[in-house]
Amino acid sequence: MVFERETIKYGEPDEEAEEEQTPAEEEDTGEDGAEEEEEEEEEEEMVDPLETIRQKCEQTAHCMHAKERLEACETRVGSRSHTEEDCTEELFDFLHARDHCVAEKLFSSVK
């Protein structure tokens, strides 16, 4: 009976197992290791369509107006030392405008 010693610290066990391969194990993986690297690169290149649509929607006139009001509020609140005002209403207005735009465009791109 042979027991392997494996210690997991602050990470996924699979990540550390790949790092701690012995030379014999590395030879066994051969092409499999190259395929895994290619799959990881493909996953990194993928872009979330929601994020791209959100960025485009933030550039529309309605969203720009709501964003300007939010930034003006943040500047006003930031300039005062003692205030009970916060920018919750302006933030919700901006997020509502952006999400309304996103909703119209997102579902046409989803399968």
mmCIF file of C-alpha atoms in Angstrom:
data_model
loop_
_atom_site.group_PDB
_atom_site.id
_atom_site.type_symbol
_atom_site.label_atom_id
_atom_site.label_comp_id
_atom_site.label_asym_id
_atom_site.label_seq_id
_atom_site.Cartn_x
_atom_site.Cartn_y
_atom_site.Cartn_z
ATOM 1 C CA MET A 1 0.000 0.000 0.000
ATOM 2 C CA VAL A 2 1.282 3.414 -0.977
ATOM 3 C CA PHE A 3 -0.218 6.598 0.387
ATOM 4 C CA GLU A 4 0.395 9.946 -1.221
ATOM 5 C CA ARG A 5 0.887 12.995 0.935
ATOM 6 C CA GLU A 6 -1.137 15.936 -0.228
ATOM 7 C CA THR A 7 -1.618 19.209 1.593
ATOM 8 C CA ILE A 8 -4.263 21.700 0.488
ATOM 9 C CA LYS A 9 -3.697 25.328 1.423
ATOM 10 C CA TYR A 10 -5.913 28.237 0.384
ATOM 11 C CA GLY A 11 -6.797 27.013 -3.074
ATOM 12 C CA GLU A 12 -8.412 24.458 -5.198
ATOM 13 C CA PRO A 13 -7.014 20.943 -4.826
ATOM 14 C CA ASP A 14 -6.830 20.510 -8.618
ATOM 15 C CA GLU A 15 -4.566 23.534 -9.053
ATOM 16 C CA GLU A 16 -2.053 22.311 -6.491
ATOM 17 C CA ALA A 17 -2.162 18.749 -7.799
ATOM 18 C CA GLU A 18 -1.138 19.979 -11.256
ATOM 19 C CA GLU A 19 1.742 21.985 -9.804
ATOM 20 C CA GLU A 20 3.077 19.092 -7.734
ATOM 21 C CA GLN A 21 3.357 16.495 -10.510
ATOM 22 C CA THR A 22 6.430 14.310 -10.475
ATOM 23 C CA PRO A 23 8.547 14.068 -13.652
ATOM 24 C CA ALA A 24 7.064 10.623 -14.348
ATOM 25 C CA GLU A 25 3.552 12.075 -14.164
ATOM 26 C CA GLU A 26 4.510 14.938 -16.481
ATOM 27 C CA GLU A 27 5.697 12.464 -19.098
ATOM 28 C CA ASP A 28 2.411 10.585 -18.831
ATOM 29 C CA THR A 29 0.352 13.724 -19.479
ATOM 30 C CA GLY A 30 2.224 14.622 -22.679
ATOM 31 C CA GLU A 31 -0.355 15.965 -25.102
ATOM 32 C CA ASP A 32 -3.083 16.122 -22.448
ATOM 33 C CA GLY A 33 -1.223 18.930 -20.678
ATOM 34 C CA ALA A 34 -1.048 20.939 -23.912
ATOM 35 C CA GLU A 35 -4.770 20.418 -24.518
ATOM 36 C CA GLU A 36 -5.604 21.572 -21.007
ATOM 37 C CA GLU A 37 -3.546 24.753 -21.512
ATOM 38 C CA GLU A 38 -5.376 25.490 -24.763
ATOM 39 C CA GLU A 39 -8.758 25.028 -23.055
ATOM 40 C CA GLU A 40 -7.736 27.390 -20.263
ATOM 41 C CA GLU A 41 -6.665 30.037 -22.801
ATOM 42 C CA GLU A 42 -10.000 29.731 -24.619
ATOM 43 C CA GLU A 43 -11.898 30.180 -21.358
ATOM 44 C CA GLU A 44 -9.910 33.318 -20.528
ATOM 45 C CA GLU A 45 -10.674 34.877 -23.917
ATOM 46 C CA MET A 46 -14.439 34.518 -23.508
ATOM 47 C CA VAL A 47 -16.219 37.802 -22.819
ATOM 48 C CA ASP A 48 -19.515 38.050 -20.997
ATOM 49 C CA PRO A 49 -22.070 39.554 -23.426
ATOM 50 C CA LEU A 50 -23.876 41.178 -20.491
ATOM 51 C CA GLU A 51 -20.830 43.314 -19.682
ATOM 52 C CA THR A 52 -20.387 44.492 -23.271
ATOM 53 C CA ILE A 53 -24.074 45.374 -23.586
ATOM 54 C CA ARG A 54 -23.975 47.224 -20.260
ATOM 55 C CA GLN A 55 -21.032 49.321 -21.487
ATOM 56 C CA LYS A 56 -22.884 50.183 -24.696
ATOM 57 C CA CYS A 57 -26.064 51.053 -22.812
ATOM 58 C CA GLU A 58 -24.184 53.358 -20.451
ATOM 59 C CA GLN A 59 -23.356 55.496 -23.494
ATOM 60 C CA THR A 60 -27.006 56.168 -24.410
ATOM 61 C CA ALA A 61 -28.445 59.629 -23.753
ATOM 62 C CA HIS A 62 -30.860 58.512 -21.024
ATOM 63 C CA CYS A 63 -28.164 56.618 -19.104
ATOM 64 C CA MET A 64 -25.650 59.431 -19.520
ATOM 65 C CA HIS A 65 -28.147 61.863 -17.992
ATOM 66 C CA ALA A 66 -28.766 59.552 -15.014
ATOM 67 C CA LYS A 67 -25.027 58.982 -14.604
ATOM 68 C CA GLU A 68 -24.356 62.743 -14.608
ATOM 69 C CA ARG A 69 -26.977 63.221 -11.877
ATOM 70 C CA LEU A 70 -25.346 60.408 -9.856
ATOM 71 C CA GLU A 71 -21.868 61.915 -10.225
ATOM 72 C CA ALA A 72 -23.170 65.385 -9.271
ATOM 73 C CA CYS A 73 -24.755 63.908 -6.150
ATOM 74 C CA GLU A 74 -21.569 62.049 -5.233
ATOM 75 C CA THR A 75 -19.580 65.276 -5.616
ATOM 76 C CA ARG A 76 -22.093 67.210 -3.505
ATOM 77 C CA VAL A 77 -22.166 64.607 -0.734
ATOM 78 C CA GLY A 78 -18.389 64.184 -0.809
ATOM 79 C CA SER A 79 -17.814 67.910 -0.352
ATOM 80 C CA ARG A 80 -19.795 68.041 2.903
ATOM 81 C CA SER A 81 -18.414 66.743 6.165
ATOM 82 C CA HIS A 82 -21.724 66.222 8.015
ATOM 83 C CA THR A 83 -24.689 65.264 5.887
ATOM 84 C CA GLU A 84 -27.493 62.758 6.035
ATOM 85 C CA GLU A 85 -27.897 62.809 2.264
ATOM 86 C CA ASP A 86 -26.835 59.815 0.246
ATOM 87 C CA CYS A 87 -27.120 59.117 -3.453
ATOM 88 C CA THR A 88 -29.316 56.032 -3.281
ATOM 89 C CA GLU A 89 -32.101 57.483 -5.417
ATOM 90 C CA GLU A 90 -29.689 58.628 -8.131
ATOM 91 C CA LEU A 91 -27.923 55.269 -8.114
ATOM 92 C CA PHE A 92 -31.200 53.388 -8.479
ATOM 93 C CA ASP A 93 -32.274 55.715 -11.310
ATOM 94 C CA PHE A 94 -29.023 55.048 -13.174
ATOM 95 C CA LEU A 95 -29.165 51.271 -12.652
ATOM 96 C CA HIS A 96 -32.829 51.197 -13.705
ATOM 97 C CA ALA A 97 -32.103 53.119 -16.907
ATOM 98 C CA ARG A 98 -29.132 50.915 -17.759
ATOM 99 C CA ASP A 99 -30.943 47.665 -16.979
ATOM 100 C CA HIS A 100 -33.967 48.736 -19.024
ATOM 101 C CA CYS A 101 -31.694 49.253 -22.030
ATOM 102 C CA VAL A 102 -29.847 45.977 -21.386
ATOM 103 C CA ALA A 103 -33.081 43.990 -21.119
ATOM 104 C CA GLU A 104 -34.125 45.035 -24.600
ATOM 105 C CA LYS A 105 -30.804 43.997 -26.169
ATOM 106 C CA LEU A 106 -29.580 41.066 -24.103
ATOM 107 C CA PHE A 107 -32.258 38.505 -24.749
ATOM 108 C CA SER A 108 -31.945 38.822 -28.500
ATOM 109 C CA SER A 109 -28.331 37.604 -28.219
ATOM 110 C CA VAL A 110 -29.074 34.723 -25.832
ATOM 111 C CA LYS A 111 -29.817 31.347 -27.370
#
